[in-house]
Amino acid sequence: MLTWTTLLSQVALCIVLILSLRHMGVSESELPAVEIFAVYAFSRLLTAIPITPGGVGVIDLGYIAGLTAFDSVEKAQIVAAVLIFRVLTYGIQIPLGAFTYVIWRR
């Protein structure tokens, strides 16, 4: 069950990345989902090297560098999509965790 839950979690995160790219105007013809998945998987491997807590910055650099390696895509759209992706998947958890911690301590 743990393996399937982890797999589902990673697939869901990749789908959020794909949707954020599509929302920012990066089309399937410019950057196919298979290439996005490859960059996502490689960037997740970068987090195995503990340079910063939670891979902050390192994984963002991996996403942006990997996705902008394809020259036919507007780089500003990719950077904006990665920032939206990180806010949705990482930034929301921190204030929510702080809020629940305060409730738990009371």
mmCIF file with all atom_site columns, C-alpha atoms in Angstrom:
data_model
loop_
_atom_site.group_PDB
_atom_site.id
_atom_site.type_symbol
_atom_site.label_atom_id
_atom_site.label_alt_id
_atom_site.label_comp_id
_atom_site.label_asym_id
_atom_site.label_entity_id
_atom_site.label_seq_id
_atom_site.pdbx_PDB_ins_code
_atom_site.Cartn_x
_atom_site.Cartn_y
_atom_site.Cartn_z
_atom_site.occupancy
_atom_site.B_iso_or_equiv
_atom_site.pdbx_formal_charge
_atom_site.auth_seq_id
_atom_site.auth_comp_id
_atom_site.auth_asym_id
_atom_site.auth_atom_id
_atom_site.pdbx_PDB_model_num
ATOM 1   C CA . MET A 1 1   ? 0.000  0.000  0.000   1.00 0.00 ? 1   MET A CA 1
ATOM 2   C CA . LEU A 1 2   ? 2.824  2.399  0.802   1.00 0.00 ? 2   LEU A CA 1
ATOM 3   C CA . THR A 1 3   ? 4.415  1.854  -2.609  1.00 0.00 ? 3   THR A CA 1
ATOM 4   C CA . TRP A 1 4   ? 1.147  2.497  -4.438  1.00 0.00 ? 4   TRP A CA 1
ATOM 5   C CA . THR A 1 5   ? 0.424  5.584  -2.342  1.00 0.00 ? 5   THR A CA 1
ATOM 6   C CA . THR A 1 6   ? 3.882  6.986  -3.069  1.00 0.00 ? 6   THR A CA 1
ATOM 7   C CA . LEU A 1 7   ? 3.494  6.246  -6.779  1.00 0.00 ? 7   LEU A CA 1
ATOM 8   C CA . LEU A 1 8   ? 0.086  7.928  -6.852  1.00 0.00 ? 8   LEU A CA 1
ATOM 9   C CA . SER A 1 9   ? 1.485  10.942 -5.006  1.00 0.00 ? 9   SER A CA 1
ATOM 10  C CA . GLN A 1 10  ? 4.331  11.360 -7.512  1.00 0.00 ? 10  GLN A CA 1
ATOM 11  C CA . VAL A 1 11  ? 1.994  10.971 -10.497 1.00 0.00 ? 11  VAL A CA 1
ATOM 12  C CA . ALA A 1 12  ? -0.362 13.566 -8.993  1.00 0.00 ? 12  ALA A CA 1
ATOM 13  C CA . LEU A 1 13  ? 2.523  16.009 -8.513  1.00 0.00 ? 13  LEU A CA 1
ATOM 14  C CA . CYS A 1 14  ? 3.618  15.515 -12.110 1.00 0.00 ? 14  CYS A CA 1
ATOM 15  C CA . ILE A 1 15  ? 0.066  16.180 -13.277 1.00 0.00 ? 15  ILE A CA 1
ATOM 16  C CA . VAL A 1 16  ? 0.024  19.422 -11.276 1.00 0.00 ? 16  VAL A CA 1
ATOM 17  C CA . LEU A 1 17  ? 3.280  20.440 -13.012 1.00 0.00 ? 17  LEU A CA 1
ATOM 18  C CA . ILE A 1 18  ? 1.813  19.613 -16.418 1.00 0.00 ? 18  ILE A CA 1
ATOM 19  C CA . LEU A 1 19  ? -1.370 21.555 -15.639 1.00 0.00 ? 19  LEU A CA 1
ATOM 20  C CA . SER A 1 20  ? 0.563  24.584 -14.416 1.00 0.00 ? 20  SER A CA 1
ATOM 21  C CA . LEU A 1 21  ? 2.612  24.580 -17.625 1.00 0.00 ? 21  LEU A CA 1
ATOM 22  C CA . ARG A 1 22  ? -0.528 24.282 -19.743 1.00 0.00 ? 22  ARG A CA 1
ATOM 23  C CA . HIS A 1 23  ? -2.199 27.048 -17.751 1.00 0.00 ? 23  HIS A CA 1
ATOM 24  C CA . MET A 1 24  ? 0.747  29.373 -18.419 1.00 0.00 ? 24  MET A CA 1
ATOM 25  C CA . GLY A 1 25  ? 0.431  28.801 -22.162 1.00 0.00 ? 25  GLY A CA 1
ATOM 26  C CA . VAL A 1 26  ? 2.999  26.094 -22.855 1.00 0.00 ? 26  VAL A CA 1
ATOM 27  C CA . SER A 1 27  ? 1.249  23.825 -25.345 1.00 0.00 ? 27  SER A CA 1
ATOM 28  C CA . GLU A 1 28  ? 1.603  20.081 -25.875 1.00 0.00 ? 28  GLU A CA 1
ATOM 29  C CA . SER A 1 29  ? 3.349  20.676 -29.206 1.00 0.00 ? 29  SER A CA 1
ATOM 30  C CA . GLU A 1 30  ? 5.954  22.926 -27.566 1.00 0.00 ? 30  GLU A CA 1
ATOM 31  C CA . LEU A 1 31  ? 6.619  20.703 -24.576 1.00 0.00 ? 31  LEU A CA 1
ATOM 32  C CA . PRO A 1 32  ? 5.076  17.203 -24.618 1.00 0.00 ? 32  PRO A CA 1
ATOM 33  C CA . ALA A 1 33  ? 3.944  15.543 -21.402 1.00 0.00 ? 33  ALA A CA 1
ATOM 34  C CA . VAL A 1 34  ? 6.577  12.822 -21.816 1.00 0.00 ? 34  VAL A CA 1
ATOM 35  C CA . GLU A 1 35  ? 9.387  15.389 -21.742 1.00 0.00 ? 35  GLU A CA 1
ATOM 36  C CA . ILE A 1 36  ? 7.811  17.103 -18.730 1.00 0.00 ? 36  ILE A CA 1
ATOM 37  C CA . PHE A 1 37  ? 7.648  13.748 -16.947 1.00 0.00 ? 37  PHE A CA 1
ATOM 38  C CA . ALA A 1 38  ? 11.311 13.045 -17.766 1.00 0.00 ? 38  ALA A CA 1
ATOM 39  C CA . VAL A 1 39  ? 12.391 16.416 -16.359 1.00 0.00 ? 39  VAL A CA 1
ATOM 40  C CA . TYR A 1 40  ? 10.149 15.882 -13.316 1.00 0.00 ? 40  TYR A CA 1
ATOM 41  C CA . ALA A 1 41  ? 11.646 12.448 -12.621 1.00 0.00 ? 41  ALA A CA 1
ATOM 42  C CA . PHE A 1 42  ? 15.237 13.659 -13.016 1.00 0.00 ? 42  PHE A CA 1
ATOM 43  C CA . SER A 1 43  ? 14.610 16.703 -10.823 1.00 0.00 ? 43  SER A CA 1
ATOM 44  C CA . ARG A 1 44  ? 13.118 14.494 -8.122  1.00 0.00 ? 44  ARG A CA 1
ATOM 45  C CA . LEU A 1 45  ? 16.330 12.461 -8.226  1.00 0.00 ? 45  LEU A CA 1
ATOM 46  C CA . LEU A 1 46  ? 18.265 15.664 -7.544  1.00 0.00 ? 46  LEU A CA 1
ATOM 47  C CA . THR A 1 47  ? 16.507 15.941 -4.193  1.00 0.00 ? 47  THR A CA 1
ATOM 48  C CA . ALA A 1 48  ? 18.295 12.780 -3.077  1.00 0.00 ? 48  ALA A CA 1
ATOM 49  C CA . ILE A 1 49  ? 21.368 14.989 -2.662  1.00 0.00 ? 49  ILE A CA 1
ATOM 50  C CA . PRO A 1 50  ? 20.672 16.897 0.581   1.00 0.00 ? 50  PRO A CA 1
ATOM 51  C CA . ILE A 1 51  ? 22.024 20.334 -0.355  1.00 0.00 ? 51  ILE A CA 1
ATOM 52  C CA . THR A 1 52  ? 19.121 22.330 1.104   1.00 0.00 ? 52  THR A CA 1
ATOM 53  C CA . PRO A 1 53  ? 16.224 21.296 3.360   1.00 0.00 ? 53  PRO A CA 1
ATOM 54  C CA . GLY A 1 54  ? 13.400 19.864 1.270   1.00 0.00 ? 54  GLY A CA 1
ATOM 55  C CA . GLY A 1 55  ? 15.355 20.420 -1.929  1.00 0.00 ? 55  GLY A CA 1
ATOM 56  C CA . VAL A 1 56  ? 14.294 24.070 -1.962  1.00 0.00 ? 56  VAL A CA 1
ATOM 57  C CA . GLY A 1 57  ? 16.029 25.825 -4.815  1.00 0.00 ? 57  GLY A CA 1
ATOM 58  C CA . VAL A 1 58  ? 17.778 22.729 -6.115  1.00 0.00 ? 58  VAL A CA 1
ATOM 59  C CA . ILE A 1 59  ? 14.635 21.110 -7.442  1.00 0.00 ? 59  ILE A CA 1
ATOM 60  C CA . ASP A 1 60  ? 13.413 24.448 -8.809  1.00 0.00 ? 60  ASP A CA 1
ATOM 61  C CA . LEU A 1 61  ? 16.678 24.847 -10.680 1.00 0.00 ? 61  LEU A CA 1
ATOM 62  C CA . GLY A 1 62  ? 16.304 21.310 -12.016 1.00 0.00 ? 62  GLY A CA 1
ATOM 63  C CA . TYR A 1 63  ? 12.768 21.965 -13.240 1.00 0.00 ? 63  TYR A CA 1
ATOM 64  C CA . ILE A 1 64  ? 13.599 25.290 -14.881 1.00 0.00 ? 64  ILE A CA 1
ATOM 65  C CA . ALA A 1 65  ? 16.890 24.165 -16.423 1.00 0.00 ? 65  ALA A CA 1
ATOM 66  C CA . GLY A 1 66  ? 15.426 20.922 -17.703 1.00 0.00 ? 66  GLY A CA 1
ATOM 67  C CA . LEU A 1 67  ? 12.284 22.441 -19.152 1.00 0.00 ? 67  LEU A CA 1
ATOM 68  C CA . THR A 1 68  ? 14.042 25.411 -20.746 1.00 0.00 ? 68  THR A CA 1
ATOM 69  C CA . ALA A 1 69  ? 16.535 23.115 -22.438 1.00 0.00 ? 69  ALA A CA 1
ATOM 70  C CA . PHE A 1 70  ? 13.957 22.826 -25.199 1.00 0.00 ? 70  PHE A CA 1
ATOM 71  C CA . ASP A 1 71  ? 14.529 26.098 -27.113 1.00 0.00 ? 71  ASP A CA 1
ATOM 72  C CA . SER A 1 72  ? 11.121 26.334 -28.760 1.00 0.00 ? 72  SER A CA 1
ATOM 73  C CA . VAL A 1 73  ? 9.395  27.302 -25.507 1.00 0.00 ? 73  VAL A CA 1
ATOM 74  C CA . GLU A 1 74  ? 9.161  30.763 -23.952 1.00 0.00 ? 74  GLU A CA 1
ATOM 75  C CA . LYS A 1 75  ? 11.353 30.688 -20.851 1.00 0.00 ? 75  LYS A CA 1
ATOM 76  C CA . ALA A 1 76  ? 9.290  33.202 -18.845 1.00 0.00 ? 76  ALA A CA 1
ATOM 77  C CA . GLN A 1 77  ? 6.247  30.959 -19.136 1.00 0.00 ? 77  GLN A CA 1
ATOM 78  C CA . ILE A 1 78  ? 8.211  27.995 -17.820 1.00 0.00 ? 78  ILE A CA 1
ATOM 79  C CA . VAL A 1 79  ? 9.623  29.935 -14.869 1.00 0.00 ? 79  VAL A CA 1
ATOM 80  C CA . ALA A 1 80  ? 6.141  31.216 -13.992 1.00 0.00 ? 80  ALA A CA 1
ATOM 81  C CA . ALA A 1 81  ? 4.674  27.706 -14.272 1.00 0.00 ? 81  ALA A CA 1
ATOM 82  C CA . VAL A 1 82  ? 7.373  26.228 -12.024 1.00 0.00 ? 82  VAL A CA 1
ATOM 83  C CA . LEU A 1 83  ? 6.792  28.947 -9.430  1.00 0.00 ? 83  LEU A CA 1
ATOM 84  C CA . ILE A 1 84  ? 3.043  28.303 -9.514  1.00 0.00 ? 84  ILE A CA 1
ATOM 85  C CA . PHE A 1 85  ? 3.709  24.565 -9.210  1.00 0.00 ? 85  PHE A CA 1
ATOM 86  C CA . ARG A 1 86  ? 5.969  25.079 -6.199  1.00 0.00 ? 86  ARG A CA 1
ATOM 87  C CA . VAL A 1 87  ? 3.472  27.383 -4.487  1.00 0.00 ? 87  VAL A CA 1
ATOM 88  C CA . LEU A 1 88  ? 0.692  24.850 -5.014  1.00 0.00 ? 88  LEU A CA 1
ATOM 89  C CA . THR A 1 89  ? 2.704  21.839 -3.872  1.00 0.00 ? 89  THR A CA 1
ATOM 90  C CA . TYR A 1 90  ? 5.093  23.294 -1.291  1.00 0.00 ? 90  TYR A CA 1
ATOM 91  C CA . GLY A 1 91  ? 4.154  26.819 -0.299  1.00 0.00 ? 91  GLY A CA 1
ATOM 92  C CA . ILE A 1 92  ? 0.607  26.062 0.814   1.00 0.00 ? 92  ILE A CA 1
ATOM 93  C CA . GLN A 1 93  ? 1.728  23.282 3.158   1.00 0.00 ? 93  GLN A CA 1
ATOM 94  C CA . ILE A 1 94  ? 3.869  25.529 5.357   1.00 0.00 ? 94  ILE A CA 1
ATOM 95  C CA . PRO A 1 95  ? 1.169  27.980 6.552   1.00 0.00 ? 95  PRO A CA 1
ATOM 96  C CA . LEU A 1 96  ? -1.340 25.139 6.811   1.00 0.00 ? 96  LEU A CA 1
ATOM 97  C CA . GLY A 1 97  ? 1.114  23.169 8.951   1.00 0.00 ? 97  GLY A CA 1
ATOM 98  C CA . ALA A 1 98  ? 1.761  26.179 11.169  1.00 0.00 ? 98  ALA A CA 1
ATOM 99  C CA . PHE A 1 99  ? -1.981 26.696 11.623  1.00 0.00 ? 99  PHE A CA 1
ATOM 100 C CA . THR A 1 100 ? -2.598 23.059 12.561  1.00 0.00 ? 100 THR A CA 1
ATOM 101 C CA . TYR A 1 101 ? 0.403  23.124 14.918  1.00 0.00 ? 101 TYR A CA 1
ATOM 102 C CA . VAL A 1 102 ? -1.117 26.059 16.812  1.00 0.00 ? 102 VAL A CA 1
ATOM 103 C CA . ILE A 1 103 ? -4.441 24.207 17.054  1.00 0.00 ? 103 ILE A CA 1
ATOM 104 C CA . TRP A 1 104 ? -2.701 21.036 18.218  1.00 0.00 ? 104 TRP A CA 1
ATOM 105 C CA . ARG A 1 105 ? -0.720 22.875 20.913  1.00 0.00 ? 105 ARG A CA 1
ATOM 106 C CA . ARG A 1 106 ? -3.908 24.425 22.341  1.00 0.00 ? 106 ARG A CA 1
#
